[in-house]
PDB file of C-alpha atoms in Angstrom:
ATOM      1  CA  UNK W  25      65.633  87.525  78.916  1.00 52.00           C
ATOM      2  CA  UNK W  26      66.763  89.110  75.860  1.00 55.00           C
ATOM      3  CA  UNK W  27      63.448  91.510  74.624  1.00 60.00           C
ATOM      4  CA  UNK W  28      61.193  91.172  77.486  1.00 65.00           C
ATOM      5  CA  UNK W  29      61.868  94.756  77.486  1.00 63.00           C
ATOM      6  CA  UNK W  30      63.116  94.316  81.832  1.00 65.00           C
ATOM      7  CA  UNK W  31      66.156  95.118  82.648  1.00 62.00           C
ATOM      8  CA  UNK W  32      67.835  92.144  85.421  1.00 62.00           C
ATOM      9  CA  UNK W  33      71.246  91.002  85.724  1.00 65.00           C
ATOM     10  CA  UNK W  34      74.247  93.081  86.250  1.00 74.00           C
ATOM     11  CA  UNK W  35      74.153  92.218  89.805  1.00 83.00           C
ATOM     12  CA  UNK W  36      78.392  91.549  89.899  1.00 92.00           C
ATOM     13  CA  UNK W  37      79.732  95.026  89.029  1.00 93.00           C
ATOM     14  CA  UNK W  38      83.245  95.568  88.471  1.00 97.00           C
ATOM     15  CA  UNK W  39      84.700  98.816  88.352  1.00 97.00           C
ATOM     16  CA  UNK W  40      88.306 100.115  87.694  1.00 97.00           C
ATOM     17  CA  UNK W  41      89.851 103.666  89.427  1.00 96.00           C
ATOM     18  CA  UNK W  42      92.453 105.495  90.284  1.00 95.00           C
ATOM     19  CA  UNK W  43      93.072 108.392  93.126  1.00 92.00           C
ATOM     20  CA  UNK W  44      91.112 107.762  96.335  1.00 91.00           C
ATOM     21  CA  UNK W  45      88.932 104.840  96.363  1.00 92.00           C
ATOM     22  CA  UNK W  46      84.987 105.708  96.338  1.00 92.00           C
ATOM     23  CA  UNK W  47      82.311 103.195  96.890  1.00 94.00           C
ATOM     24  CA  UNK W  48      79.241 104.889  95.449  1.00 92.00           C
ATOM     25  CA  UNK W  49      78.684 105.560  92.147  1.00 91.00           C
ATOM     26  CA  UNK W  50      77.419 109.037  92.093  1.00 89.00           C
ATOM     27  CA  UNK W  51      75.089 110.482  89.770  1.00 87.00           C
ATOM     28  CA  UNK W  52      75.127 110.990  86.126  1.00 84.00           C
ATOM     29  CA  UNK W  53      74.757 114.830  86.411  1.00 87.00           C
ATOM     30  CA  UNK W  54      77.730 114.610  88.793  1.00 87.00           C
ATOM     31  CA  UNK W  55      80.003 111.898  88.259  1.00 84.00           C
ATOM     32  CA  UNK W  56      82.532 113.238  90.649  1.00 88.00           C
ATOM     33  CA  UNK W  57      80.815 112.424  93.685  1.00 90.00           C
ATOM     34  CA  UNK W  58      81.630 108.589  93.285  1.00 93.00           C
ATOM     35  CA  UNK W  59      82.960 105.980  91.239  1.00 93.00           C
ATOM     36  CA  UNK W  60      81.436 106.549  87.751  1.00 93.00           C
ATOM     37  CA  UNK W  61      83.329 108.230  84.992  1.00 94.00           C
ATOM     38  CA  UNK W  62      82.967 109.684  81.608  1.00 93.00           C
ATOM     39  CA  UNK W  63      83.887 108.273  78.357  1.00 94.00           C
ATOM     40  CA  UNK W  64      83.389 109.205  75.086  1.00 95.00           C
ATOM     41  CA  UNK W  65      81.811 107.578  72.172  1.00 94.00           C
ATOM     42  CA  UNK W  66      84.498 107.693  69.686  1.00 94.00           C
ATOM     43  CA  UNK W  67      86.581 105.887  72.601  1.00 93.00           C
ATOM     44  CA  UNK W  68      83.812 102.858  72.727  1.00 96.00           C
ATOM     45  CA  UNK W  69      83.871  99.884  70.554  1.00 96.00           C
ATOM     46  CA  UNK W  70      81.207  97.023  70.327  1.00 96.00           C
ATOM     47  CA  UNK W  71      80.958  94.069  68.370  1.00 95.00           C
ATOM     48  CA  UNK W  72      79.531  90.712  69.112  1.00 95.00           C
ATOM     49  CA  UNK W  73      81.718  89.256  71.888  1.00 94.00           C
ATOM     50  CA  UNK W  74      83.572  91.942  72.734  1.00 97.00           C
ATOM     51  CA  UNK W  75      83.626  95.528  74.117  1.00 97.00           C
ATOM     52  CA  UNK W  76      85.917  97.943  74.947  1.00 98.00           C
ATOM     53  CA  UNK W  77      85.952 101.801  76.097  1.00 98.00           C
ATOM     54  CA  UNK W  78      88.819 104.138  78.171  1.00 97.00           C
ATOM     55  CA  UNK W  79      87.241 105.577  81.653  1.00 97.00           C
ATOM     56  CA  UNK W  80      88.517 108.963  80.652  1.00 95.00           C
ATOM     57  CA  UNK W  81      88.517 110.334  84.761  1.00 94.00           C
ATOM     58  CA  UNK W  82      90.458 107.567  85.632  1.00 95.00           C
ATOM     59  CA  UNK W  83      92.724 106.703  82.284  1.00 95.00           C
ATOM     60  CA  UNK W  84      91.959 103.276  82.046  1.00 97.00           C
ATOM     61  CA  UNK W  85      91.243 101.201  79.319  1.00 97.00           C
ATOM     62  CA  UNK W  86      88.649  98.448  79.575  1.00 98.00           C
ATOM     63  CA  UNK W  87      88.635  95.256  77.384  1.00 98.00           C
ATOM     64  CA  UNK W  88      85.353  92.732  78.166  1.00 97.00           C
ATOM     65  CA  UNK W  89      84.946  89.505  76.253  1.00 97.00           C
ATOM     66  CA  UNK W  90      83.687  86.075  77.749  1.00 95.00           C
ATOM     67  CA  UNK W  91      84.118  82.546  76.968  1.00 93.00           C
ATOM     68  CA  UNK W  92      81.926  79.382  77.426  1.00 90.00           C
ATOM     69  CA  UNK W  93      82.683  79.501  81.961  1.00 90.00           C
ATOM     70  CA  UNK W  94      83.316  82.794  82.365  1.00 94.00           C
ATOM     71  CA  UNK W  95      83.626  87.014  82.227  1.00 95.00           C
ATOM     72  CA  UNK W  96      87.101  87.765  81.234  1.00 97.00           C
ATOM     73  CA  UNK W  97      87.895  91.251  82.095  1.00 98.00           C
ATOM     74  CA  UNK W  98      91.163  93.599  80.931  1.00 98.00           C
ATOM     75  CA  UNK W  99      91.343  97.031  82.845  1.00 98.00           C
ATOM     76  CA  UNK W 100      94.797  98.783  81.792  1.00 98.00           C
ATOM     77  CA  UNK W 101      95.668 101.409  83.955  1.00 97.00           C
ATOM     78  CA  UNK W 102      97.618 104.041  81.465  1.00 95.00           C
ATOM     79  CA  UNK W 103      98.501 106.949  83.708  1.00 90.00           C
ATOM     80  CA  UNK W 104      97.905 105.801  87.729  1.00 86.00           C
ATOM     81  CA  UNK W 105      98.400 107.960  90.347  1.00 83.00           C
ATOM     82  CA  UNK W 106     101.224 107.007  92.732  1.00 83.00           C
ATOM     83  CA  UNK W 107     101.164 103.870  91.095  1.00 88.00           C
ATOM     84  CA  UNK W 108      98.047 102.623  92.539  1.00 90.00           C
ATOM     85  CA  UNK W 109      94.817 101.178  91.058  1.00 95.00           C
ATOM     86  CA  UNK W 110      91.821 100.368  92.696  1.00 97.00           C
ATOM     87  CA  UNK W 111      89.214  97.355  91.091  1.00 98.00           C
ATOM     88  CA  UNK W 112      85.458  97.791  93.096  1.00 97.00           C
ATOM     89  CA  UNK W 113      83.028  95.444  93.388  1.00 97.00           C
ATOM     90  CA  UNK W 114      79.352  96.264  93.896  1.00 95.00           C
ATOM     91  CA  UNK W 115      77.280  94.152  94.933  1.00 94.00           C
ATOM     92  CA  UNK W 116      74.869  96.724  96.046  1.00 89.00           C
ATOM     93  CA  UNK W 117      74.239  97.366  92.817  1.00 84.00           C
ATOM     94  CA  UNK W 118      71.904  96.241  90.408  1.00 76.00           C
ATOM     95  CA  UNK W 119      69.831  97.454  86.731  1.00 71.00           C
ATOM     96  CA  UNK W 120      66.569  97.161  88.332  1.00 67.00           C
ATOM     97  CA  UNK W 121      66.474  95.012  91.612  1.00 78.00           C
ATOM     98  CA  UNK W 122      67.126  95.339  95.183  1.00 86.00           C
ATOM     99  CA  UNK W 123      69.184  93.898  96.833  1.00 89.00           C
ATOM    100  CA  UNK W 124      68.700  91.545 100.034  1.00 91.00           C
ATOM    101  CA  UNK W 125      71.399  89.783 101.548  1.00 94.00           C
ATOM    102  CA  UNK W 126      75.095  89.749 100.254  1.00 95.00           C
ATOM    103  CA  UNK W 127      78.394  88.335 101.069  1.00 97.00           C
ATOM    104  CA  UNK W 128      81.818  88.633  99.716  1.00 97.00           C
ATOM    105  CA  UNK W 129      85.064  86.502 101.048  1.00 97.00           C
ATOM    106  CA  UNK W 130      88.728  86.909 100.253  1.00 97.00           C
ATOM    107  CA  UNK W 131      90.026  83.397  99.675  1.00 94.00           C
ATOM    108  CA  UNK W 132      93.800  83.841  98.605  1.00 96.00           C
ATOM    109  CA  UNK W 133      95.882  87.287  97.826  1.00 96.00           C
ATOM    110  CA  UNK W 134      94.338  86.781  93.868  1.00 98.00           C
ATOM    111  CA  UNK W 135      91.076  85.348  94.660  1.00 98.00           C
ATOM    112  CA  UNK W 136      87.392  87.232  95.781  1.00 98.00           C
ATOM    113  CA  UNK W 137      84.069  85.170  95.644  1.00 97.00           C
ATOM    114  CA  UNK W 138      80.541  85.701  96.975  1.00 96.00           C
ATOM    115  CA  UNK W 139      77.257  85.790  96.741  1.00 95.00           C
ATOM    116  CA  UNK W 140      74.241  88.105  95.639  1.00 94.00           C
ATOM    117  CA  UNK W 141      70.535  87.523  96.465  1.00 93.00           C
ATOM    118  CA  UNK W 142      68.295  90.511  95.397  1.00 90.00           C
ATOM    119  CA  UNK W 143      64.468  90.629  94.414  1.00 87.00           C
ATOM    120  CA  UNK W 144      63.054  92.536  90.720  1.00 82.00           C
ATOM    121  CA  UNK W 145      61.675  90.861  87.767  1.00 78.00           C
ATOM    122  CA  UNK W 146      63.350  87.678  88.989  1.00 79.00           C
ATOM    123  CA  UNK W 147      61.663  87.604  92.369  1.00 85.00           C
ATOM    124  CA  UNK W 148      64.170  85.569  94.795  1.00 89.00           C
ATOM    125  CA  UNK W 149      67.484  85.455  92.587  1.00 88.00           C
ATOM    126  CA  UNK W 150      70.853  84.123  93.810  1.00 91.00           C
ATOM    127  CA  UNK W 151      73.625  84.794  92.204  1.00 93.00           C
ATOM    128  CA  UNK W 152      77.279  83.415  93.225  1.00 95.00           C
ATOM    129  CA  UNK W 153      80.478  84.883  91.691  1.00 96.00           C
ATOM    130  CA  UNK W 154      84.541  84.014  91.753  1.00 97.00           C
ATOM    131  CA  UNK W 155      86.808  86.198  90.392  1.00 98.00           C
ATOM    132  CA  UNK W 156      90.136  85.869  90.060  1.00 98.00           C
ATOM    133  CA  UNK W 157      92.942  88.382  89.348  1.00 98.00           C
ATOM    134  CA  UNK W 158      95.928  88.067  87.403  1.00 98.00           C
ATOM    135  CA  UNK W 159      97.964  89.539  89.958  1.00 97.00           C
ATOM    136  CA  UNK W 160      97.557  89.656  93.589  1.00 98.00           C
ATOM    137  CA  UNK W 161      96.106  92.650  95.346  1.00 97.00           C
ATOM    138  CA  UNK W 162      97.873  94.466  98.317  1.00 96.00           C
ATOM    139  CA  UNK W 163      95.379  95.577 100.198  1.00 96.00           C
ATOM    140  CA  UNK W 164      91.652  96.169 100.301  1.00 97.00           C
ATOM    141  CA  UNK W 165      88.768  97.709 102.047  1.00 97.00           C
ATOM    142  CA  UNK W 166      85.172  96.476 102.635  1.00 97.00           C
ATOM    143  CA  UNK W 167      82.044  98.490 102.993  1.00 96.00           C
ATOM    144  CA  UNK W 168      79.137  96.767 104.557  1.00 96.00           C
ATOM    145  CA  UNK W 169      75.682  98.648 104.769  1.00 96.00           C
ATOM    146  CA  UNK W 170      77.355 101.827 105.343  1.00 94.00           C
ATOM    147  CA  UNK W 171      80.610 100.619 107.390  1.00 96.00           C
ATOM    148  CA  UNK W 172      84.070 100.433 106.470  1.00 96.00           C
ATOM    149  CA  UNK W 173      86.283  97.874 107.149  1.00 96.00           C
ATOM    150  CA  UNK W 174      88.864  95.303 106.487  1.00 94.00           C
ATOM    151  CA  UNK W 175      87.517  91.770 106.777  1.00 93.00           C
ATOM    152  CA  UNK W 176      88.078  89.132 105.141  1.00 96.00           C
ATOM    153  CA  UNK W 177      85.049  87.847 104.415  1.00 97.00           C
ATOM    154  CA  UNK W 178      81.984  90.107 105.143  1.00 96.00           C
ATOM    155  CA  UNK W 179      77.925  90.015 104.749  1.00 96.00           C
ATOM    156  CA  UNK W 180      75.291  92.399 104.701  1.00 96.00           C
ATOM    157  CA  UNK W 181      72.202  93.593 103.226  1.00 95.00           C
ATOM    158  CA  UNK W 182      74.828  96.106 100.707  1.00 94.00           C
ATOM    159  CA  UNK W 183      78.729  94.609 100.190  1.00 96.00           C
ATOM    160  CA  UNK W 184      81.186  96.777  98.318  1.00 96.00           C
ATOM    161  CA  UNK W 185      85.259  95.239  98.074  1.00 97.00           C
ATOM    162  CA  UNK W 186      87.849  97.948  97.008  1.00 97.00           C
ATOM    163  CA  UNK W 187      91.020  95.967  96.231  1.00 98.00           C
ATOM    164  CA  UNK W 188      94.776  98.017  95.563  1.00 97.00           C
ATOM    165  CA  UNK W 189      96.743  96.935  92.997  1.00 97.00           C
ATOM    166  CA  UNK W 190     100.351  98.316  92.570  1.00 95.00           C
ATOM    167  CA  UNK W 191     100.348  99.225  89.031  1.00 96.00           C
ATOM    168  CA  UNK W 192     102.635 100.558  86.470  1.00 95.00           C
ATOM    169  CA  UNK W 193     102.141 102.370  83.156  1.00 95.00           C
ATOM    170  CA  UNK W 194     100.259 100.783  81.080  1.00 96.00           C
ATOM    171  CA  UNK W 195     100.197  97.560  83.267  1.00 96.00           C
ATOM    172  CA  UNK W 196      97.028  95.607  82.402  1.00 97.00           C
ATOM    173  CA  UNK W 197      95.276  93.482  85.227  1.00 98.00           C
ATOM    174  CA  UNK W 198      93.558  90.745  83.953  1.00 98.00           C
ATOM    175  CA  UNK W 199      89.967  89.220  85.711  1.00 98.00           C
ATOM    176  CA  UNK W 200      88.138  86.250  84.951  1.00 97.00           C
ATOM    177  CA  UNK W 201      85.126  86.204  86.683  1.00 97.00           C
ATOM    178  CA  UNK W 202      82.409  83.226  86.826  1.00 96.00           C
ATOM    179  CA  UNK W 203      78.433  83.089  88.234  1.00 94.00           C
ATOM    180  CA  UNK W 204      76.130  80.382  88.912  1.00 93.00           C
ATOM    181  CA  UNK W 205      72.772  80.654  89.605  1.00 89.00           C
ATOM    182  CA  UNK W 206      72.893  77.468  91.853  1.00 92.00           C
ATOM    183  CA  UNK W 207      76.127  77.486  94.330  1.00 93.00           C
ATOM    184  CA  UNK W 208      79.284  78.378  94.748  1.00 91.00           C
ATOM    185  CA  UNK W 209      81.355  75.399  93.236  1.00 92.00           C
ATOM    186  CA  UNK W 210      79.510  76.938  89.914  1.00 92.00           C
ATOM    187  CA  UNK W 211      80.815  79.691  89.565  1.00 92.00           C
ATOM    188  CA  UNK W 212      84.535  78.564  90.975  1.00 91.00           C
ATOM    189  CA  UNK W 213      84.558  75.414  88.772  1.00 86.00           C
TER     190      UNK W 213
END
């Protein structure tokens, strides 16, 4: 899709925090009311294959390359508050599209897949995702059109995961995450 000028994709969001977990974003003119943070330019590097920037609300440094399978994702958490980081993902949200149906499922203490299907440019996509953590989680929180819970596996028209990491100073957590357009087994093989 590269120049049609439409923006599509994004539709597996990862996001590294600290403090109290959110699970909206907020607004650009007030990024305290969710999940977003500021960074600054000088702080954000980009080259072919790789990019990198420090969340300067939450002090974390974020490292994003990929390889031939799959999204491979650093977040290190410099400065985290009781020791605690937080990893969301979003599958409410999207550049352009809405989203339909989605579902996420917790398949081992490391381990998150699901599944995306949203209508925009690309009319009835499906996207399926496994990501997998280089440390295991302990605990995590679900949000499902508006309810929060702790499932899991969950589906909804909006699905949000919050995992908790415990976390050190300047521990990095490593994610690898893989899509398919066509099932599951894609994006987990």
């Amino acid at each position: 899709l590269s120049g049609t000028g439409i923006p599509d994709m994004g539709d597996i969001l990862l996001m590294p925090m600290t403090g109290e977990p959110k699970f909206e974003p907020g607004s650009k003119e007030n990024p305290d009311e969710g999940y977003r943070s500021r960074f600054s330019k000088h702080n954000e590097h980009a080259k072919p294959g790789y990019y990198s920037v420090t969340l300067d609300d939450y002090l974390v440094d974020v490292e994003l390359t990929a390889t031939k399978r799959v999204g491979f994702h650093r977040y290190t958490f410099t400065n985290p508050e009781n020791n605690s980081g937080w990893i969301i993902i979003d599958l409410g949200h999207g550049l352009s599209d809405k989203s339909l149906f989605n579902q996420i499922e917790i398949s081992a203490d490391n381990v998150v897949s699901g599944y995306r299907h949203s209508t925009g440019f690309v009319k009835n996509q499906h996207v399926f995702f496994t990501a997998e953590f280089s440390k295991p989680f302990k605990s995590f929180i679900t949000w499902t059109d508006g309810e929060i819970g702790n499932e899991n596996k969950t589906e909804g028209t909006v699905c949000k995961l919050v995992l908790n990491f415990d976390v050190n100073p300047n521990e990095e957590i490593l994610v690898k995450v893989g899509i398919s357009n066509v099932d599951d087994a894609g994006a987990t093989n």
